[in-house]
PDB file of C-alpha atoms in Angstrom:
ATOM      1  CA  MET Q   1      14.243   4.160  18.635  1.00 84.00           C
ATOM      2  CA  ILE Q   2      16.157   2.804  15.645  1.00 92.00           C
ATOM      3  CA  ASP Q   3      17.844  -0.592  15.949  1.00 91.00           C
ATOM      4  CA  THR Q   4      21.490  -1.286  15.168  1.00 91.00           C
ATOM      5  CA  ASP Q   5      20.619  -2.278  11.591  1.00 94.00           C
ATOM      6  CA  GLY Q   6      18.880   1.058  10.956  1.00 94.00           C
ATOM      7  CA  TYR Q   7      15.268  -0.130  11.193  1.00 96.00           C
ATOM      8  CA  ARG Q   8      12.594   1.692  13.185  1.00 96.00           C
ATOM      9  CA  PRO Q   9      10.260  -0.644  15.155  1.00 98.00           C
ATOM     10  CA  ASN Q  10       6.695  -0.196  14.002  1.00 98.00           C
ATOM     11  CA  VAL Q  11       3.266  -1.834  14.064  1.00 99.00           C
ATOM     12  CA  GLY Q  12       1.032  -2.395  11.063  1.00 99.00           C
ATOM     13  CA  ILE Q  13      -2.716  -2.821  11.477  1.00 99.00           C
ATOM     14  CA  ILE Q  14      -5.070  -4.688   9.160  1.00 99.00           C
ATOM     15  CA  ILE Q  15      -8.703  -4.256  10.166  1.00 98.00           C
ATOM     16  CA  CYS Q  16     -11.227  -6.556   8.536  1.00 97.00           C
ATOM     17  CA  ASN Q  17     -14.987  -6.681   8.588  1.00 95.00           C
ATOM     18  CA  LYS Q  18     -17.086  -9.848   8.773  1.00 90.00           C
ATOM     19  CA  LEU Q  19     -17.062 -10.093   4.962  1.00 91.00           C
ATOM     20  CA  GLY Q  20     -13.250 -10.330   4.920  1.00 91.00           C
ATOM     21  CA  GLN Q  21     -12.818  -6.865   3.419  1.00 96.00           C
ATOM     22  CA  VAL Q  22     -10.003  -4.730   4.824  1.00 98.00           C
ATOM     23  CA  LEU Q  23      -9.924  -1.098   5.862  1.00 98.00           C
ATOM     24  CA  TRP Q  24      -7.933   0.983   3.364  1.00 98.00           C
ATOM     25  CA  ALA Q  25      -7.095   4.529   4.491  1.00 98.00           C
ATOM     26  CA  LYS Q  26      -6.071   7.617   2.498  1.00 98.00           C
ATOM     27  CA  ARG Q  27      -3.141   9.641   3.837  1.00 96.00           C
ATOM     28  CA  TYR Q  28      -4.172  13.121   4.944  1.00 96.00           C
ATOM     29  CA  GLY Q  29      -3.918  15.614   2.086  1.00 94.00           C
ATOM     30  CA  GLN Q  30      -2.284  13.074  -0.246  1.00 95.00           C
ATOM     31  CA  HIS Q  31      -3.342  10.659  -2.950  1.00 94.00           C
ATOM     32  CA  SER Q  32      -1.703   7.647  -1.306  1.00 95.00           C
ATOM     33  CA  TRP Q  33      -3.543   4.905   0.549  1.00 98.00           C
ATOM     34  CA  GLN Q  34      -2.267   2.427   3.131  1.00 98.00           C
ATOM     35  CA  PHE Q  35      -3.048   0.394   6.230  1.00 98.00           C
ATOM     36  CA  PRO Q  36      -2.772   2.200   9.576  1.00 98.00           C
ATOM     37  CA  GLN Q  37       0.709   1.900  11.066  1.00 98.00           C
ATOM     38  CA  GLY Q  38       2.964   3.668  13.519  1.00 97.00           C
ATOM     39  CA  GLY Q  39       6.113   3.579  15.597  1.00 97.00           C
ATOM     40  CA  ILE Q  40       6.635   1.693  18.823  1.00 98.00           C
ATOM     41  CA  LYS Q  41       7.663   4.017  21.649  1.00 96.00           C
ATOM     42  CA  SER Q  42      10.385   3.129  24.130  1.00 94.00           C
ATOM     43  CA  GLY Q  43       8.951   0.832  26.811  1.00 96.00           C
ATOM     44  CA  GLU Q  44       5.881  -0.100  24.743  1.00 97.00           C
ATOM     45  CA  THR Q  45       5.061  -3.620  23.647  1.00 98.00           C
ATOM     46  CA  PRO Q  46       3.942  -4.084  20.038  1.00 98.00           C
ATOM     47  CA  GLU Q  47       0.383  -4.755  21.262  1.00 98.00           C
ATOM     48  CA  GLN Q  48       0.330  -1.559  23.353  1.00 98.00           C
ATOM     49  CA  ALA Q  49       1.633   0.413  20.368  1.00 98.00           C
ATOM     50  CA  MET Q  50      -1.019  -1.166  18.154  1.00 99.00           C
ATOM     51  CA  TYR Q  51      -3.850  -0.061  20.446  1.00 99.00           C
ATOM     52  CA  ARG Q  52      -2.388   3.452  20.743  1.00 98.00           C
ATOM     53  CA  GLU Q  53      -1.970   3.800  16.971  1.00 98.00           C
ATOM     54  CA  LEU Q  54      -5.412   2.294  16.367  1.00 98.00           C
ATOM     55  CA  TYR Q  55      -6.965   5.068  18.448  1.00 98.00           C
ATOM     56  CA  GLU Q  56      -4.730   7.883  17.167  1.00 96.00           C
ATOM     57  CA  GLU Q  57      -5.149   7.029  13.488  1.00 97.00           C
ATOM     58  CA  VAL Q  58      -8.706   5.695  13.134  1.00 98.00           C
ATOM     59  CA  GLY Q  59     -10.381   6.478  16.472  1.00 97.00           C
ATOM     60  CA  LEU Q  60     -10.994   2.842  17.428  1.00 98.00           C
ATOM     61  CA  LYS Q  61     -10.653   1.558  20.984  1.00 98.00           C
ATOM     62  CA  ALA Q  62      -9.794  -1.931  22.227  1.00 98.00           C
ATOM     63  CA  ASP Q  63     -13.462  -2.833  22.700  1.00 98.00           C
ATOM     64  CA  HIS Q  64     -14.209  -1.939  19.058  1.00 98.00           C
ATOM     65  CA  VAL Q  65     -11.967  -4.714  17.715  1.00 98.00           C
ATOM     66  CA  LYS Q  66     -10.954  -8.308  18.288  1.00 97.00           C
ATOM     67  CA  ILE Q  67      -7.367  -9.465  17.693  1.00 97.00           C
ATOM     68  CA  LEU Q  68      -7.430 -12.390  15.253  1.00 96.00           C
ATOM     69  CA  ALA Q  69      -3.681 -12.796  14.689  1.00 96.00           C
ATOM     70  CA  SER Q  70      -0.269 -11.163  14.720  1.00 97.00           C
ATOM     71  CA  THR Q  71       2.763 -11.907  12.587  1.00 97.00           C
ATOM     72  CA  ARG Q  72       5.220 -14.395  14.040  1.00 96.00           C
ATOM     73  CA  TYR Q  73       8.244 -12.356  12.974  1.00 96.00           C
ATOM     74  CA  TRP Q  74       9.191  -8.784  12.208  1.00 98.00           C
ATOM     75  CA  LEU Q  75       8.578  -7.883   8.570  1.00 98.00           C
ATOM     76  CA  ARG Q  76      11.020  -5.346   7.127  1.00 98.00           C
ATOM     77  CA  TYR Q  77      11.045  -2.878   4.291  1.00 97.00           C
ATOM     78  CA  LYS Q  78      13.741  -0.472   3.196  1.00 96.00           C
ATOM     79  CA  LEU Q  79      12.994   3.126   2.357  1.00 95.00           C
ATOM     80  CA  PRO Q  80      13.973   4.388  -1.084  1.00 93.00           C
ATOM     81  CA  LYS Q  81      17.229   6.356  -0.870  1.00 93.00           C
ATOM     82  CA  ARG Q  82      15.387   9.591  -1.666  1.00 89.00           C
ATOM     83  CA  LEU Q  83      13.331   9.204   1.558  1.00 90.00           C
ATOM     84  CA  ILE Q  84      16.242   8.488   3.907  1.00 90.00           C
ATOM     85  CA  ARG Q  85      17.154  11.475   6.095  1.00 90.00           C
ATOM     86  CA  TRP Q  86      20.923  11.334   5.769  1.00 88.00           C
ATOM     87  CA  ASP Q  87      21.429  14.511   7.830  1.00 87.00           C
ATOM     88  CA  SER Q  88      19.428  13.298  10.854  1.00 83.00           C
ATOM     89  CA  PRO Q  89      21.053  13.837  14.281  1.00 83.00           C
ATOM     90  CA  GLU Q  90      19.658  10.450  15.368  1.00 80.00           C
ATOM     91  CA  PRO Q  91      20.904   7.156  13.947  1.00 86.00           C
ATOM     92  CA  ILE Q  92      20.015   6.921  10.272  1.00 91.00           C
ATOM     93  CA  CYS Q  93      16.752   5.084   9.622  1.00 92.00           C
ATOM     94  CA  ILE Q  94      16.933   2.988   6.449  1.00 94.00           C
ATOM     95  CA  GLY Q  95      13.513   1.385   6.862  1.00 95.00           C
ATOM     96  CA  GLN Q  96      10.925  -0.094   9.177  1.00 96.00           C
ATOM     97  CA  LYS Q  97      10.613  -3.427  10.908  1.00 98.00           C
ATOM     98  CA  GLN Q  98       6.980  -4.139  11.568  1.00 98.00           C
ATOM     99  CA  ARG Q  99       4.919  -6.434  13.719  1.00 99.00           C
ATOM    100  CA  TRP Q 100       1.518  -6.749  12.040  1.00 99.00           C
ATOM    101  CA  PHE Q 101      -1.866  -7.301  13.685  1.00 99.00           C
ATOM    102  CA  LEU Q 102      -5.055  -8.592  12.093  1.00 98.00           C
ATOM    103  CA  LEU Q 103      -8.127  -7.166  13.802  1.00 98.00           C
ATOM    104  CA  GLN Q 104     -11.816  -7.771  13.267  1.00 97.00           C
ATOM    105  CA  LEU Q 105     -14.018  -4.705  13.611  1.00 98.00           C
ATOM    106  CA  ILE Q 106     -16.798  -5.653  16.028  1.00 97.00           C
ATOM    107  CA  ALA Q 107     -18.222  -2.127  16.355  1.00 97.00           C
ATOM    108  CA  ASP Q 108     -20.207  -0.168  13.790  1.00 96.00           C
ATOM    109  CA  ASP Q 109     -18.337   1.491  10.921  1.00 97.00           C
ATOM    110  CA  GLU Q 110     -19.388   4.865  12.370  1.00 96.00           C
ATOM    111  CA  GLN Q 111     -16.817   4.380  15.152  1.00 96.00           C
ATOM    112  CA  ILE Q 112     -14.045   4.958  12.592  1.00 97.00           C
ATOM    113  CA  THR Q 113     -12.990   8.600  12.855  1.00 96.00           C
ATOM    114  CA  PHE Q 114      -9.907  10.664  12.142  1.00 95.00           C
ATOM    115  CA  ASP Q 115     -10.300  13.327  14.820  1.00 91.00           C
ATOM    116  CA  ALA Q 116      -9.213  11.343  17.894  1.00 89.00           C
ATOM    117  CA  CYS Q 117      -6.017  13.396  18.123  1.00 87.00           C
ATOM    118  CA  GLY Q 118      -5.011  16.828  16.874  1.00 84.00           C
ATOM    119  CA  HIS Q 119      -3.054  15.757  13.800  1.00 89.00           C
ATOM    120  CA  PRO Q 120      -4.988  13.309  11.609  1.00 93.00           C
ATOM    121  CA  GLU Q 121      -2.980  10.789   9.606  1.00 95.00           C
ATOM    122  CA  PHE Q 122      -5.875   9.988   7.257  1.00 97.00           C
ATOM    123  CA  ASP Q 123      -8.792  11.850   5.700  1.00 96.00           C
ATOM    124  CA  ASP Q 124     -10.778   9.052   4.043  1.00 97.00           C
ATOM    125  CA  TRP Q 125     -11.235   5.297   4.183  1.00 98.00           C
ATOM    126  CA  ARG Q 126     -13.098   2.460   2.493  1.00 98.00           C
ATOM    127  CA  TRP Q 127     -13.556  -1.302   2.660  1.00 98.00           C
ATOM    128  CA  VAL Q 128     -11.633  -3.075  -0.109  1.00 98.00           C
ATOM    129  CA  THR Q 129     -11.161  -6.686  -1.152  1.00 96.00           C
ATOM    130  CA  TYR Q 130      -8.530  -8.638   0.765  1.00 95.00           C
ATOM    131  CA  TRP Q 131      -5.684  -8.583  -1.796  1.00 96.00           C
ATOM    132  CA  TYR Q 132      -6.422  -5.113  -3.245  1.00 97.00           C
ATOM    133  CA  PRO Q 133      -3.818  -3.301  -1.058  1.00 98.00           C
ATOM    134  CA  VAL Q 134      -0.923  -5.362  -2.455  1.00 97.00           C
ATOM    135  CA  ARG Q 135      -1.602  -3.940  -5.923  1.00 96.00           C
ATOM    136  CA  GLN Q 136      -2.193  -0.379  -4.719  1.00 96.00           C
ATOM    137  CA  VAL Q 137       0.307   0.412  -1.959  1.00 97.00           C
ATOM    138  CA  VAL Q 138       3.484   2.355  -2.667  1.00 95.00           C
ATOM    139  CA  GLN Q 139       5.995  -0.023  -4.285  1.00 95.00           C
ATOM    140  CA  PHE Q 140       8.541  -0.249  -1.451  1.00 96.00           C
ATOM    141  CA  LYS Q 141       5.860  -1.548   0.979  1.00 97.00           C
ATOM    142  CA  CYS Q 142       4.369  -4.050  -1.468  1.00 97.00           C
ATOM    143  CA  GLU Q 143       6.322  -7.132  -0.331  1.00 98.00           C
ATOM    144  CA  VAL Q 144       5.633  -6.517   3.374  1.00 98.00           C
ATOM    145  CA  TYR Q 145       1.916  -6.152   2.630  1.00 98.00           C
ATOM    146  CA  ARG Q 146       1.954  -9.371   0.603  1.00 97.00           C
ATOM    147  CA  LYS Q 147       3.703 -11.273   3.420  1.00 97.00           C
ATOM    148  CA  ALA Q 148       1.378  -9.957   6.143  1.00 98.00           C
ATOM    149  CA  LEU Q 149      -1.763 -10.665   4.113  1.00 97.00           C
ATOM    150  CA  LYS Q 150      -0.507 -14.129   3.195  1.00 95.00           C
ATOM    151  CA  GLU Q 151       0.188 -14.959   6.843  1.00 95.00           C
ATOM    152  CA  PHE Q 152      -3.267 -13.668   7.836  1.00 95.00           C
ATOM    153  CA  SER Q 153      -5.189 -15.287   4.989  1.00 91.00           C
ATOM    154  CA  THR Q 154      -6.115 -18.413   6.990  1.00 86.00           C
ATOM    155  CA  PRO Q 155      -7.795 -16.589   9.914  1.00 70.00           C
ATOM    156  CA  THR Q 156      -9.436 -14.087   7.550  1.00 72.00           C
ATOM    157  CA  PHE Q 157     -10.908 -16.707   5.244  1.00 68.00           C
ATOM    158  CA  ALA Q 158     -11.990 -18.784   8.270  1.00 69.00           C
ATOM    159  CA  LEU Q 159     -13.879 -15.711   9.519  1.00 69.00           C
ATOM    160  CA  MET Q 160     -15.509 -15.247   6.114  1.00 68.00           C
ATOM    161  CA  LYS Q 161     -16.495 -18.930   5.969  1.00 69.00           C
ATOM    162  CA  SER Q 162     -17.935 -18.817   9.478  1.00 68.00           C
ATOM    163  CA  ASN Q 163     -20.048 -15.761   8.659  1.00 66.00           C
ATOM    164  CA  SER Q 164     -21.146 -17.306   5.365  1.00 60.00           C
ATOM    165  CA  GLU Q 165     -22.258 -20.474   7.162  1.00 62.00           C
ATOM    166  CA  LYS Q 166     -24.159 -18.441   9.756  1.00 62.00           C
ATOM    167  CA  LYS Q 167     -25.990 -16.607   6.966  1.00 59.00           C
ATOM    168  CA  ARG Q 168     -26.801 -19.899   5.230  1.00 56.00           C
ATOM    169  CA  GLU Q 169     -28.112 -21.436   8.468  1.00 57.00           C
ATOM    170  CA  LYS Q 170     -30.273 -18.405   9.100  1.00 58.00           C
ATOM    171  CA  ARG Q 171     -31.602 -18.462   5.543  1.00 56.00           C
ATOM    172  CA  TYR Q 172     -32.625 -22.138   5.705  1.00 55.00           C
ATOM    173  CA  ARG Q 173     -33.884 -22.186   9.263  1.00 55.00           C
ATOM    174  CA  ARG Q 174     -37.572 -21.592   8.926  1.00 55.00           C
ATOM    175  CA  THR Q 175     -40.231 -21.793  11.525  1.00 52.00           C
ATOM    176  CA  PRO Q 176     -43.351 -23.596  10.440  1.00 52.00           C
ATOM    177  CA  ASN Q 177     -46.348 -21.424   9.825  1.00 52.00           C
ATOM    178  CA  TYR Q 178     -49.114 -23.294  11.620  1.00 50.00           C
ATOM    179  CA  LYS Q 179     -52.708 -22.284  11.231  1.00 53.00           C
ATOM    180  CA  LYS Q 180     -54.849 -22.567  14.251  1.00 53.00           C
ATOM    181  CA  ASN Q 181     -57.951 -24.684  13.690  1.00 58.00           C
ATOM    182  CA  THR Q 182     -61.056 -23.030  14.985  1.00 51.00           C
TER     183      THR Q 182
END
């Protein structure tokens, strides 16, 4: 499903933990790392595609995550000419237009798996600092990652602040230790 400008509709998924770190996944059998992403099928909404890709790529279900935000607009990147399939029988795809979702993982890390479907996209993952992916992703995706992370920085840092305040409250909330007079 390629649009008239040559862009394939796609969803990008940024999963964060309560510390504001993001899930960074290693492509199966490769040395490249990226956020989970995938195409939107005909008749699917971006949110439906996001949940499908979330399960297919990292084994997470809707009740394992909470949607914090989605990008207001499509973010686009062009493929390098060497990656364009000029001999494709379908319309030529020159890049991807992506709707990004920011999710908070509310399940245990152990729920993240790569064997939910028969052809894993990834073979490793780790939590990384929020801006780390912008410096590490393949160059042609760098600007899209920067834009998505910038748009999501407010809800992510609000989540981090909220969790930090909860920790601080817990640390300073002490119950008096009364001795019983006998």
